[in-house]
Short mmCIF file of C-alpha atoms in Angstrom, two decimals:
data_model
loop_
_atom_site.label_atom_id
_atom_site.label_comp_id
_atom_site.label_asym_id
_atom_site.label_seq_id
_atom_site.Cartn_x
_atom_site.Cartn_y
_atom_site.Cartn_z
CA MET Z 9 195.55 151.98 183.37
CA ASN Z 10 191.95 152.64 182.82
CA HIS Z 11 189.62 149.79 181.54
CA HIS Z 12 189.68 150.71 177.92
CA SER Z 13 193.65 150.49 177.99
CA THR Z 14 193.32 147.19 179.79
CA ASP Z 15 191.16 145.75 177.06
CA LEU Z 16 193.47 146.83 174.54
CA VAL Z 17 196.38 144.73 176.05
CA GLU Z 18 194.15 141.82 176.45
CA ILE Z 19 192.90 142.12 172.68
CA SER Z 20 196.86 142.43 171.71
CA ARG Z 21 197.68 139.52 173.94
CA THR Z 22 194.93 137.45 172.53
CA THR Z 23 195.72 138.01 168.98
CA ALA Z 24 199.34 137.07 169.59
CA LYS Z 25 198.18 133.88 171.02
CA THR Z 26 195.88 133.15 168.12
CA ARG Z 27 199.02 132.98 165.90
CA GLU Z 28 200.52 129.96 168.02
CA TRP Z 29 198.78 126.92 166.22
CA TRP Z 30 199.47 124.83 169.53
CA ARG Z 31 197.57 127.00 171.89
CA GLY Z 32 194.21 125.41 172.83
CA ALA Z 33 195.06 122.62 170.11
CA ILE Z 34 193.54 119.16 170.19
CA LEU Z 35 196.46 116.56 169.40
CA TYR Z 36 195.42 112.93 168.87
CA GLN Z 37 197.96 110.41 170.33
CA VAL Z 38 199.00 107.47 168.26
CA TYR Z 39 200.72 104.56 169.73
CA PRO Z 40 202.51 103.28 166.78
CA ARG Z 41 202.55 99.55 167.91
CA SER Z 42 198.93 99.27 168.11
CA PHE Z 43 197.30 101.76 165.45
CA ALA Z 44 197.51 100.00 162.06
CA ASP Z 45 199.96 97.10 160.73
CA SER Z 46 200.48 97.49 157.10
CA ASN Z 47 203.02 94.59 156.58
CA ASN Z 48 201.15 91.92 158.64
CA ASP Z 49 203.77 90.98 161.16
CA GLY Z 50 201.30 91.63 164.18
CA VAL Z 51 202.95 95.11 165.30
CA GLY Z 52 201.65 98.50 164.03
CA ASP Z 53 204.11 100.71 161.88
CA LEU Z 54 204.52 104.11 160.32
CA LYS Z 55 203.17 103.25 156.85
CA GLY Z 56 199.96 101.73 158.87
CA ILE Z 57 199.73 105.22 160.39
CA THR Z 58 200.37 106.94 157.19
CA ASP Z 59 197.37 104.68 155.60
CA HIS Z 60 194.99 105.94 158.26
CA LEU Z 61 195.88 109.54 158.49
CA ASP Z 62 192.45 110.36 156.72
CA HIS Z 63 190.84 109.02 159.75
CA ILE Z 64 192.54 111.17 162.11
CA ALA Z 65 192.00 114.18 159.89
CA SER Z 66 188.56 113.61 159.89
CA LEU Z 67 188.08 114.02 163.51
CA GLY Z 68 189.10 117.65 163.10
CA VAL Z 69 192.00 117.53 165.24
CA ASP Z 70 194.98 120.01 165.00
CA GLY Z 71 197.59 117.23 164.71
CA VAL Z 72 199.23 114.13 165.90
CA TRP Z 73 201.42 112.99 168.90
CA LEU Z 74 203.58 109.74 168.00
CA SER Z 75 204.74 107.82 170.80
CA PRO Z 76 208.36 106.56 170.16
CA PHE Z 77 209.21 104.86 166.88
CA PHE Z 78 213.15 105.11 167.35
CA LYS Z 79 215.34 102.18 167.45
CA SER Z 80 214.99 100.15 170.65
CA PRO Z 81 215.22 96.59 171.81
CA MET Z 82 211.65 97.26 172.94
CA LYS Z 83 212.17 96.20 176.70
CA ASP Z 84 209.88 99.12 177.56
CA PHE Z 85 208.30 99.41 174.10
CA GLY Z 86 210.26 102.16 172.50
CA TYR Z 87 210.71 104.32 175.74
CA ASP Z 88 214.25 102.56 175.94
CA VAL Z 89 215.96 104.21 172.73
CA SER Z 90 218.98 102.80 171.30
CA ASP Z 91 219.50 105.43 168.48
CA TYR Z 92 217.66 108.69 168.96
CA CYS Z 93 217.89 109.40 165.01
CA ASP Z 94 216.63 106.34 163.35
CA VAL Z 95 213.50 104.36 163.06
CA ASP Z 96 213.13 101.01 164.50
CA PRO Z 97 212.77 98.27 161.67
CA ILE Z 98 209.65 97.13 163.41
CA PHE Z 99 208.07 100.39 162.59
CA GLY Z 100 209.81 101.03 158.99
CA ASN Z 101 212.50 103.58 158.20
CA LEU Z 102 213.35 107.21 157.95
CA ALA Z 103 211.76 107.41 154.42
CA ASP Z 104 208.48 106.07 155.95
CA PHE Z 105 208.56 108.66 158.44
CA ASP Z 106 209.17 111.34 155.88
CA ALA Z 107 206.21 110.05 153.80
CA LEU Z 108 204.25 110.10 157.07
CA ALA Z 109 205.04 113.67 157.78
CA THR Z 110 204.38 114.75 154.03
CA ARG Z 111 200.93 113.08 154.31
CA ALA Z 112 200.13 114.78 157.54
CA LYS Z 113 200.96 118.07 156.23
CA ALA Z 114 199.02 117.73 153.15
CA LEU Z 115 195.86 116.89 155.53
CA GLY Z 116 196.87 120.13 157.56
CA LEU Z 117 197.84 117.96 160.64
CA LYS Z 118 200.95 118.93 162.73
CA VAL Z 119 203.25 116.07 163.98
CA VAL Z 120 204.71 116.18 167.45
CA ILE Z 121 206.90 113.42 168.35
CA ASP Z 122 208.29 111.81 171.92
CA GLN Z 123 211.85 112.66 172.91
CA VAL Z 124 213.06 110.50 175.84
CA PHE Z 125 215.90 112.43 177.23
CA SER Z 126 216.05 111.30 180.98
CA HIS Z 127 217.47 107.74 179.99
CA THR Z 128 218.48 105.48 177.21
CA SER Z 129 218.47 101.68 176.28
CA ASP Z 130 221.31 99.86 178.02
CA GLU Z 131 221.98 98.86 174.18
CA HIS Z 132 222.81 102.50 173.22
CA ASP Z 133 226.36 103.08 172.25
CA TRP Z 134 226.89 105.79 174.43
CA PHE Z 135 226.13 102.95 177.46
CA LEU Z 136 228.03 100.40 175.85
CA ASP Z 137 231.20 102.71 175.78
CA SER Z 138 230.34 104.12 179.38
CA ARG Z 139 230.24 100.72 181.03
CA SER Z 140 233.43 99.56 179.24
CA SER Z 141 235.63 101.80 181.38
CA ARG Z 142 235.83 104.73 183.89
CA ASN Z 143 238.15 106.35 181.31
CA SER Z 144 236.06 105.80 178.18
CA ARG Z 145 234.86 108.74 175.89
CA HIS Z 146 231.28 108.27 177.47
CA ALA Z 147 232.21 107.53 180.87
CA ASP Z 148 230.34 110.32 182.65
CA TRP Z 149 227.40 110.24 180.36
CA TYR Z 150 225.51 108.16 182.61
CA VAL Z 151 224.94 108.34 186.44
CA TRP Z 152 227.55 105.91 188.09
CA ALA Z 153 228.52 105.78 191.69
CA ASP Z 154 230.46 103.55 194.13
CA ALA Z 155 228.86 101.11 196.33
CA LYS Z 156 228.52 101.89 200.01
CA PRO Z 157 231.30 100.05 202.28
CA ASP Z 158 228.88 97.15 202.71
CA GLY Z 159 228.28 96.83 199.05
CA SER Z 160 224.67 98.04 199.34
CA PRO Z 161 223.67 100.62 196.63
CA PRO Z 162 224.64 104.15 196.91
CA SER Z 163 221.06 105.53 198.10
CA ASN Z 164 217.73 104.03 198.77
CA TRP Z 165 216.34 105.43 195.69
CA GLN Z 166 213.73 103.08 194.22
CA SER Z 167 212.80 102.67 190.38
CA VAL Z 168 209.22 103.12 189.11
CA PHE Z 169 209.04 99.45 187.92
CA GLY Z 170 209.95 97.91 191.02
CA GLY Z 171 213.20 97.46 193.00
CA PRO Z 172 216.30 99.54 193.75
CA ALA Z 173 216.97 102.42 191.16
CA TRP Z 174 220.64 101.18 191.09
CA THR Z 175 222.19 97.93 189.28
CA TRP Z 176 225.74 96.55 190.13
CA ASP Z 177 227.73 96.61 186.72
CA ALA Z 178 231.06 94.27 187.42
CA ARG Z 179 232.96 95.89 184.26
CA ARG Z 180 233.22 99.36 186.09
CA GLY Z 181 232.69 97.93 189.48
CA GLN Z 182 230.33 100.58 190.18
CA TYR Z 183 226.32 100.62 190.34
CA TYR Z 184 224.36 102.56 187.55
CA MET Z 185 221.19 104.38 188.23
CA HIS Z 186 217.77 103.79 186.41
CA ASN Z 187 214.58 105.36 187.53
CA PHE Z 188 212.86 102.88 185.16
CA LEU Z 189 213.79 99.32 184.02
CA SER Z 190 217.44 98.06 184.64
CA SER Z 191 217.84 98.19 180.87
CA GLN Z 192 217.08 101.95 180.89
CA PRO Z 193 220.16 103.53 182.64
CA GLN Z 194 219.92 107.07 183.50
CA LEU Z 195 221.62 109.50 181.43
CA ASN Z 196 223.68 111.98 183.21
CA VAL Z 197 221.84 115.18 181.75
CA ARG Z 198 223.98 117.57 183.96
CA ASN Z 199 227.01 116.86 181.67
CA PRO Z 200 226.92 119.76 179.15
CA GLU Z 201 228.29 117.05 176.41
CA VAL Z 202 225.17 114.86 177.06
CA GLN Z 203 223.10 117.96 176.57
CA VAL Z 204 224.75 118.87 173.37
CA ALA Z 205 224.12 115.36 172.17
CA LEU Z 206 220.27 115.44 173.04
CA ILE Z 207 219.90 118.97 171.50
CA ALA Z 208 221.59 117.60 168.36
CA ALA Z 209 219.00 114.55 168.32
CA ALA Z 210 216.10 116.88 168.63
CA ARG Z 211 217.41 119.11 165.72
CA PHE Z 212 217.84 115.95 163.45
CA TRP Z 213 213.83 115.76 163.79
CA LEU Z 214 213.19 119.50 163.53
CA ASP Z 215 215.04 119.36 160.40
CA ARG Z 216 212.75 116.53 158.99
CA GLY Z 217 209.68 118.84 159.66
CA VAL Z 218 208.28 117.88 163.12
CA ASP Z 219 206.28 120.57 164.64
CA GLY Z 220 207.27 119.83 168.07
CA PHE Z 221 208.10 117.38 171.10
CA ARG Z 222 206.43 115.85 174.05
CA LEU Z 223 209.09 115.59 176.58
CA ASP Z 224 209.06 112.07 178.46
CA ALA Z 225 209.30 112.08 182.06
CA ILE Z 226 211.54 115.15 181.82
CA ASN Z 227 211.28 115.66 185.57
CA PHE Z 228 213.50 112.70 185.95
CA ALA Z 229 216.31 114.28 184.04
CA ILE Z 230 218.77 115.46 186.53
CA HIS Z 231 219.10 114.08 190.01
CA ASP Z 232 220.63 115.35 193.52
CA PRO Z 233 224.48 114.98 192.99
CA SER Z 234 224.89 114.03 196.57
CA LEU Z 235 222.84 111.12 196.24
CA ARG Z 236 221.07 111.86 199.27
CA ASP Z 237 218.42 109.13 200.49
CA ASN Z 238 214.75 109.97 199.68
CA PRO Z 239 212.48 110.30 203.03
CA PRO Z 240 209.44 108.40 203.28
CA ILE Z 241 205.88 109.58 202.44
CA ASN Z 242 202.59 108.64 203.71
CA ASP Z 243 200.01 110.36 201.44
CA GLY Z 244 197.24 107.75 202.34
CA ARG Z 245 197.49 106.43 198.61
CA LYS Z 246 197.45 102.99 197.49
CA ARG Z 247 200.88 101.31 197.24
CA THR Z 248 201.77 98.84 194.91
CA ARG Z 249 205.48 99.50 194.58
CA PRO Z 250 208.52 100.44 196.60
CA PHE Z 251 208.51 103.45 194.70
CA ASP Z 252 205.38 104.74 196.32
CA PHE Z 253 206.86 104.59 199.72
CA GLN Z 254 209.13 107.52 199.22
CA ASP Z 255 208.94 111.33 199.03
CA LYS Z 256 210.94 111.52 195.59
CA ILE Z 257 212.92 114.75 196.25
CA TYR Z 258 216.28 113.71 195.48
CA ASN Z 259 216.27 111.16 192.44
CA GLN Z 260 214.21 113.67 190.29
CA SER Z 261 213.15 117.10 189.85
CA HIS Z 262 216.58 118.94 190.32
CA PRO Z 263 216.33 122.77 189.97
CA GLU Z 264 219.06 122.43 187.27
CA ILE Z 265 216.63 120.90 184.79
CA ILE Z 266 215.36 124.25 184.06
CA GLY Z 267 218.84 125.30 182.28
CA PHE Z 268 218.18 122.34 180.15
CA LEU Z 269 214.83 123.43 179.16
CA ASN Z 270 216.07 126.80 178.51
CA ARG Z 271 218.45 125.26 175.82
CA ILE Z 272 215.56 123.12 174.37
CA ARG Z 273 213.19 126.31 174.07
CA ASP Z 274 216.13 128.11 172.40
CA LEU Z 275 216.55 125.13 169.91
CA THR Z 276 212.80 125.22 169.07
CA ASP Z 277 212.70 128.66 169.07
CA SER Z 278 215.21 128.83 166.02
CA TYR Z 279 212.42 127.18 164.04
CA ASP Z 280 208.99 128.72 163.14
CA GLY Z 281 205.80 127.56 165.02
CA ARG Z 282 207.34 124.53 167.12
CA PHE Z 283 205.72 123.56 170.08
CA THR Z 284 207.12 121.71 173.47
CA VAL Z 285 204.91 120.00 176.14
CA ALA Z 286 206.40 118.01 179.11
CA GLU Z 287 205.13 115.00 180.78
CA VAL Z 288 205.42 115.52 184.48
CA GLY Z 289 204.35 112.80 187.03
CA GLY Z 290 205.04 112.65 190.72
CA ASP Z 291 204.04 113.99 193.97
CA HIS Z 292 204.93 117.43 193.20
CA ALA Z 293 204.02 117.59 189.63
CA ASP Z 294 201.71 120.88 190.34
CA ARG Z 295 204.59 122.99 191.11
CA GLU Z 296 206.93 121.52 188.57
CA MET Z 297 204.65 121.99 185.53
CA LYS Z 298 204.62 125.57 186.23
CA GLU Z 299 208.33 125.87 186.84
CA PHE Z 300 208.76 124.11 183.54
CA THR Z 301 206.56 126.40 181.59
CA ALA Z 302 206.93 129.81 183.48
CA GLY Z 303 207.85 132.96 181.04
CA ASP Z 304 208.94 132.68 177.45
CA ASP Z 305 212.43 130.85 177.89
CA ARG Z 306 211.12 127.47 179.16
CA LEU Z 307 208.50 124.89 177.32
CA HIS Z 308 205.15 126.09 176.25
CA SER Z 309 203.01 123.43 178.15
CA ALA Z 310 202.90 120.47 180.54
CA TYR Z 311 200.65 117.73 181.63
CA GLY Z 312 200.39 115.70 184.42
CA PHE Z 313 198.57 112.85 185.87
CA LEU Z 314 195.47 114.56 187.64
CA TYR Z 315 192.79 112.66 185.43
CA LEU Z 316 195.04 109.80 184.03
CA TYR Z 317 195.36 108.31 187.71
CA ALA Z 318 191.77 109.43 188.91
CA ASP Z 319 189.75 106.44 190.00
CA ALA Z 320 186.65 108.49 189.67
CA LEU Z 321 185.64 111.38 187.52
CA LYS Z 322 184.31 114.20 190.12
CA ALA Z 323 183.50 117.94 189.92
CA GLU Z 324 186.44 118.38 192.27
CA LEU Z 325 189.11 117.27 189.92
CA ILE Z 326 188.17 120.08 187.40
CA GLY Z 327 188.43 122.63 190.49
CA ILE Z 328 191.96 121.24 191.33
CA GLY Z 329 192.99 121.48 187.69
CA ASP Z 330 191.88 125.23 187.50
CA SER Z 331 193.40 126.20 190.66
CA MET Z 332 196.68 124.48 189.38
CA TRP Z 333 196.78 126.66 186.33
CA PRO Z 334 194.83 130.03 187.58
CA ASP Z 335 195.66 131.94 184.31
CA GLN Z 336 198.07 134.51 185.53
CA GLN Z 337 200.61 136.60 183.62
CA GLY Z 338 203.97 134.81 182.81
CA GLU Z 339 202.20 131.42 183.48
CA GLY Z 340 202.65 128.63 181.13
CA TRP Z 341 199.78 126.80 179.25
CA PRO Z 342 197.99 123.60 180.59
CA SER Z 343 197.53 120.31 178.75
CA TRP Z 344 194.92 117.63 179.47
CA THR Z 345 194.40 114.14 178.70
CA PHE Z 346 191.96 111.59 180.25
CA SER Z 347 193.47 108.44 178.85
CA ASN Z 348 196.96 107.59 177.16
CA HIS Z 349 199.16 104.78 176.59
CA ASP Z 350 200.31 105.05 180.50
CA ALA Z 351 196.90 104.81 182.09
CA PRO Z 352 193.90 102.49 181.85
CA ARG Z 353 191.28 103.84 179.55
CA ALA Z 354 188.91 106.37 181.16
CA VAL Z 355 185.69 104.83 180.42
CA SER Z 356 186.75 101.64 182.51
CA ARG Z 357 188.05 103.72 185.18
CA TRP Z 358 185.05 106.09 185.46
CA ALA Z 359 181.88 104.69 184.16
CA GLU Z 360 181.13 102.80 187.35
CA GLY Z 361 178.26 100.71 185.97
CA ARG Z 362 176.70 103.38 183.97
CA ASP Z 363 176.11 103.36 180.18
CA GLU Z 364 179.56 103.13 178.70
CA LYS Z 365 178.71 104.96 175.30
CA ALA Z 366 176.88 107.72 177.19
CA PHE Z 367 179.82 108.09 179.46
CA ALA Z 368 182.47 108.23 176.68
CA GLU Z 369 180.64 110.88 174.94
CA MET Z 370 179.95 112.99 177.87
CA ALA Z 371 183.61 112.56 178.85
CA LEU Z 372 184.63 113.86 175.53
CA LEU Z 373 182.50 116.90 175.59
CA LEU Z 374 183.98 117.74 179.21
CA LEU Z 375 187.42 117.21 177.83
CA MET Z 376 186.85 119.85 174.71
CA CYS Z 377 185.61 122.13 177.30
CA LEU Z 378 188.64 122.33 179.64
CA ARG Z 379 190.97 125.37 179.40
CA GLY Z 380 194.35 124.23 177.59
CA ASN Z 381 195.36 121.91 175.08
CA VAL Z 382 193.58 118.38 174.99
CA PHE Z 383 195.03 115.02 173.90
CA VAL Z 384 192.72 112.44 172.52
CA TYR Z 385 194.26 109.02 172.86
CA GLN Z 386 193.77 106.81 169.74
CA GLY Z 387 190.23 104.60 170.40
CA GLU Z 388 188.96 107.39 172.83
CA GLU Z 389 186.99 108.67 169.56
CA LEU Z 390 185.39 105.37 169.46
CA GLY Z 391 184.65 104.84 173.21
CA LEU Z 392 186.75 101.91 173.75
CA PRO Z 393 186.73 100.34 177.23
CA GLN Z 394 190.07 98.94 178.62
CA ALA Z 395 190.79 95.74 176.76
CA HIS Z 396 190.82 92.55 178.84
CA VAL Z 397 194.22 90.99 178.39
CA PRO Z 398 194.82 87.64 180.01
CA PHE Z 399 197.96 87.48 182.18
CA GLU Z 400 199.60 84.93 179.77
CA ARG Z 401 199.42 87.52 177.15
CA LEU Z 402 200.55 90.59 179.23
CA VAL Z 403 203.95 91.97 177.93
CA ASP Z 404 204.13 95.50 179.85
CA PRO Z 405 207.01 94.96 182.45
CA GLU Z 406 204.83 97.13 184.84
CA ALA Z 407 201.44 95.20 184.37
CA ILE Z 408 203.22 91.78 184.82
CA ALA Z 409 205.22 93.08 188.32
CA ASN Z 410 202.02 94.44 189.58
CA TRP Z 411 199.48 91.85 188.55
CA PRO Z 412 196.63 91.43 189.65
CA GLN Z 413 196.64 94.64 191.84
CA THR Z 414 196.35 97.27 188.82
CA LEU Z 415 194.68 97.31 185.48
CA GLY Z 416 198.09 97.67 183.99
CA ARG Z 417 198.90 99.54 180.81
CA ASP Z 418 198.51 96.72 178.07
CA GLY Z 419 194.80 97.14 178.22
CA ALA Z 420 194.84 100.51 176.91
CA ARG Z 421 197.62 99.46 174.15
CA THR Z 422 195.60 96.77 172.35
CA PRO Z 423 195.08 97.20 168.50
CA ILE Z 424 192.75 99.63 167.14
CA PRO Z 425 189.54 97.92 165.45
CA TRP Z 426 189.28 99.04 161.98
CA VAL Z 427 186.96 96.48 160.45
CA ALA Z 428 184.33 94.62 162.58
CA SER Z 429 184.10 91.46 160.49
CA ALA Z 430 187.93 91.03 159.68
CA PRO Z 431 190.29 89.08 161.11
CA ASN Z 432 191.69 90.77 164.10
CA ALA Z 433 189.34 93.56 163.55
CA GLY Z 434 191.24 94.52 160.43
CA PHE Z 435 194.48 95.60 162.41
CA SER Z 436 196.58 92.80 160.97
CA THR Z 437 196.05 89.55 159.13
CA VAL Z 438 198.07 87.78 161.66
CA GLU Z 439 197.91 87.46 165.66
CA PRO Z 440 198.74 90.86 166.86
CA TRP Z 441 201.33 91.51 169.64
CA LEU Z 442 198.40 92.22 171.98
CA PRO Z 443 194.96 90.50 171.58
CA VAL Z 444 191.91 92.29 170.18
CA ASP Z 445 189.30 92.43 173.05
CA PRO Z 446 185.91 90.98 171.40
CA ARG Z 447 184.13 93.62 172.98
CA HIS Z 448 185.96 96.13 170.63
CA LEU Z 449 184.69 94.40 167.53
CA ALA Z 450 181.25 96.16 167.48
CA MET Z 451 183.05 99.46 168.11
CA ALA Z 452 185.34 99.05 164.96
CA VAL Z 453 185.75 102.14 162.79
CA ASP Z 454 183.69 100.64 159.88
CA ALA Z 455 180.82 99.79 162.14
CA GLN Z 456 180.64 103.28 163.71
CA GLU Z 457 180.89 105.01 160.46
CA ALA Z 458 177.74 103.28 159.29
CA ASP Z 459 175.81 104.35 162.45
CA PRO Z 460 175.05 108.28 162.47
CA LYS Z 461 174.42 107.94 166.27
CA SER Z 462 177.95 106.26 167.00
CA THR Z 463 180.18 107.78 169.28
CA LEU Z 464 182.67 108.29 166.36
CA HIS Z 465 179.95 110.65 164.71
CA VAL Z 466 179.45 112.36 168.01
CA ALA Z 467 183.18 112.93 168.58
CA ARG Z 468 183.46 114.61 165.31
CA ARG Z 469 180.79 117.11 166.24
CA ILE Z 470 182.16 117.52 169.66
CA ILE Z 471 185.87 118.23 168.78
CA GLY Z 472 184.43 120.68 165.93
CA LEU Z 473 183.24 122.63 168.66
CA ARG Z 474 186.72 123.97 169.52
CA LYS Z 475 187.10 125.23 165.88
CA ARG Z 476 183.99 127.29 166.21
CA HIS Z 477 183.86 128.66 169.46
CA PRO Z 478 186.87 130.81 170.34
CA ALA Z 479 186.05 130.98 174.11
CA LEU Z 480 186.91 126.95 174.17
CA ARG Z 481 190.08 127.20 172.37
CA LEU Z 482 191.72 130.44 173.85
CA GLY Z 483 189.31 131.67 176.71
CA GLY Z 484 189.25 131.48 180.32
CA LEU Z 485 187.44 129.31 182.79
CA GLU Z 486 185.60 130.13 185.92
CA LEU Z 487 183.63 127.72 188.11
CA VAL Z 488 179.95 128.32 188.57
CA ASP Z 489 177.92 127.37 191.69
CA GLY Z 490 174.93 125.18 190.78
CA PRO Z 491 172.62 122.46 192.03
CA GLN Z 492 174.32 119.67 194.14
CA GLY Z 493 175.45 116.99 191.78
CA LEU Z 494 176.23 119.36 188.90
CA LEU Z 495 179.37 120.78 187.62
CA MET Z 496 179.19 124.02 185.84
CA PHE Z 497 181.75 126.45 184.62
CA GLU Z 498 181.75 129.33 182.09
CA ARG Z 499 184.18 129.69 179.33
CA PHE Z 500 184.73 133.32 178.35
CA GLU Z 501 186.61 135.22 175.31
CA ARG Z 502 188.79 137.70 176.56
CA GLY Z 503 189.24 141.44 175.30
CA GLY Z 504 185.90 143.25 175.94
CA ALA Z 505 182.37 142.82 177.21
CA ASP Z 506 181.16 141.61 173.68
CA GLY Z 507 183.28 138.55 173.75
CA GLU Z 508 181.67 135.11 173.57
CA ARG Z 509 180.79 133.41 176.89
CA LEU Z 510 179.72 129.71 177.11
CA LEU Z 511 178.12 127.79 180.24
CA CYS Z 512 179.39 124.20 180.33
CA VAL Z 513 176.88 121.88 182.40
CA PHE Z 514 177.75 118.10 183.34
CA ASN Z 515 175.96 115.79 185.48
CA LEU Z 516 178.82 113.34 186.53
CA GLY Z 517 176.78 111.79 189.16
CA HIS Z 518 174.43 108.72 189.46
CA GLU Z 519 171.31 110.68 190.13
CA ALA Z 520 169.04 112.92 187.84
CA VAL Z 521 169.04 116.74 188.74
CA GLU Z 522 166.69 119.55 188.20
CA TRP Z 523 168.17 122.51 186.56
CA THR Z 524 166.96 125.27 184.27
CA PRO Z 525 169.37 127.44 182.07
CA PRO Z 526 169.58 130.89 182.80
CA ALA Z 527 167.37 133.44 180.61
CA GLY Z 528 168.82 134.07 177.24
CA ALA Z 529 170.96 130.94 177.09
CA ARG Z 530 171.24 129.39 173.63
CA ARG Z 531 171.82 125.47 173.57
CA ILE Z 532 174.54 124.59 171.25
CA GLU Z 533 175.47 121.09 172.34
CA ALA Z 534 173.47 118.46 174.24
CA ILE Z 535 175.08 115.23 175.13
CA ASN Z 536 172.52 112.34 176.51
CA TRP Z 537 169.79 114.95 176.93
CA THR Z 538 166.82 115.76 174.61
CA GLU Z 539 164.00 118.21 174.57
CA ALA Z 540 161.60 115.73 176.17
CA ASP Z 541 164.01 115.71 179.27
CA GLY Z 542 163.08 119.33 179.94
CA ALA Z 543 164.58 120.62 183.20
CA ARG Z 544 165.63 116.88 184.07
CA LEU Z 545 169.30 116.21 183.55
CA ALA Z 546 170.00 112.54 183.81
CA PRO Z 547 173.47 111.09 184.93
CA LEU Z 548 175.71 111.68 182.16
CA THR Z 549 174.28 114.81 180.78
CA GLY Z 550 176.41 117.28 179.04
CA LEU Z 551 175.21 120.68 177.92
CA LEU Z 552 177.14 123.78 176.43
CA PHE Z 553 175.15 127.12 176.07
CA ALA Z 554 176.13 130.36 174.52
CA LEU Z 555 175.28 133.00 176.93
CA PRO Z 556 173.93 136.46 176.19
CA THR Z 557 176.63 139.11 176.05
CA GLU Z 558 176.36 142.99 176.27
CA ALA Z 559 176.64 143.14 172.41
CA THR Z 560 173.61 140.82 172.24
#
């Protein structure tokens, strides 16, 4: 094939991708409990989200991802679902969800919701029936197994939240499996009837107009049926849980998961313009994300914890991420996030004593320059640091179990500050379910709206770059050698020599670096840098340049 033909293929491929709204999109994650409380009961709700959708739309993002709002006893704050097709009363009702979706559509925002397919609550009707008898209608809808001859659990598998992944149930005289809390029994997703029921639940929300799904912990969906013990692992990482001592090759990530993903993709493809993204954690996430998104019959995208669990922001991480997704034919599409409800906020993990405002703004620019979709977690546009939550106010089971060895998840889940001078920062008139950190008051939305130099205004400008520059949204990425201490990479539009080329330059370190842009480079964004700085790039500088092309 000659070069001209190759260019035509690339142009055709790129044109097709531009019709996929989700490719290169920016999704804003809303954690409903903590976004806005409309009825002043101390917990955020769907109407509160609807009332503040204008704020989200003003950022220039493509859509929202809503963490679970389904009916739940809230042992794991919504990730323990007791009814997949209803809204928990604490968040409102189905009419409130419909109103949210309608308002989002009017604002041009897509709506992506969580689906928790690997486990349910132990209060789900399916589980209540399953534990009642070995001959019940739902007897095989969960993972049950006999005790070993000495009465011990069927395998050595450990749960994410600490302790064995098995709990004895006297009603059935068996153990049931749970990869998370004992109140989150593992669904037997290998069972075709279970798959049919889960697909039906997903269809329920698609019929209500949702634009896609984030699939929670989907690599936990199917396990090794022979229940073999996991081998030990010693990868040098800090261990705070028994779960960390094992190579989890048998309790998760079974090859049969792919068949279930095929069914999900068949469903979403039967609707127009729907999107699926997998959450994939664990020791083998790199491989599994690729497997779960390969070709055209699995999921569209996946994200892992490369950045979320990183203690420091180093240039090597961008290289690792790039090598994980080398942009080959038939490969899925990556998604990235620096902060979310499962990890301490990036500013607190990565600022390392440097100016937190400067760091937050540089990190936002870096996130927008990565190849793939990006998720912005609520409060990231304000530069919020991890909130301090005293031990007596902790509610997250993981945080309580591992205190004080980890920062926990509660500090990333505290209420969004809306009004600096209002009680509880305008989130609620009553004491919220988690406390508002006093440091967040000065960073409230109304305070930042009034300050043209605030992180909020910078965030809007940075997010807008993706709309204006196709190289950022859809282009390739190539790392560039530069002076010691600088992270440099190019983003380039495909389909010909006259496509847009951008140079991204970041000083992630603690020392200033001397550097001069190449001839013809036109600066289009600068974070923590002014003309007076000249060739001196201070720590936390972020620069974006348009490079000359053959056409120019």
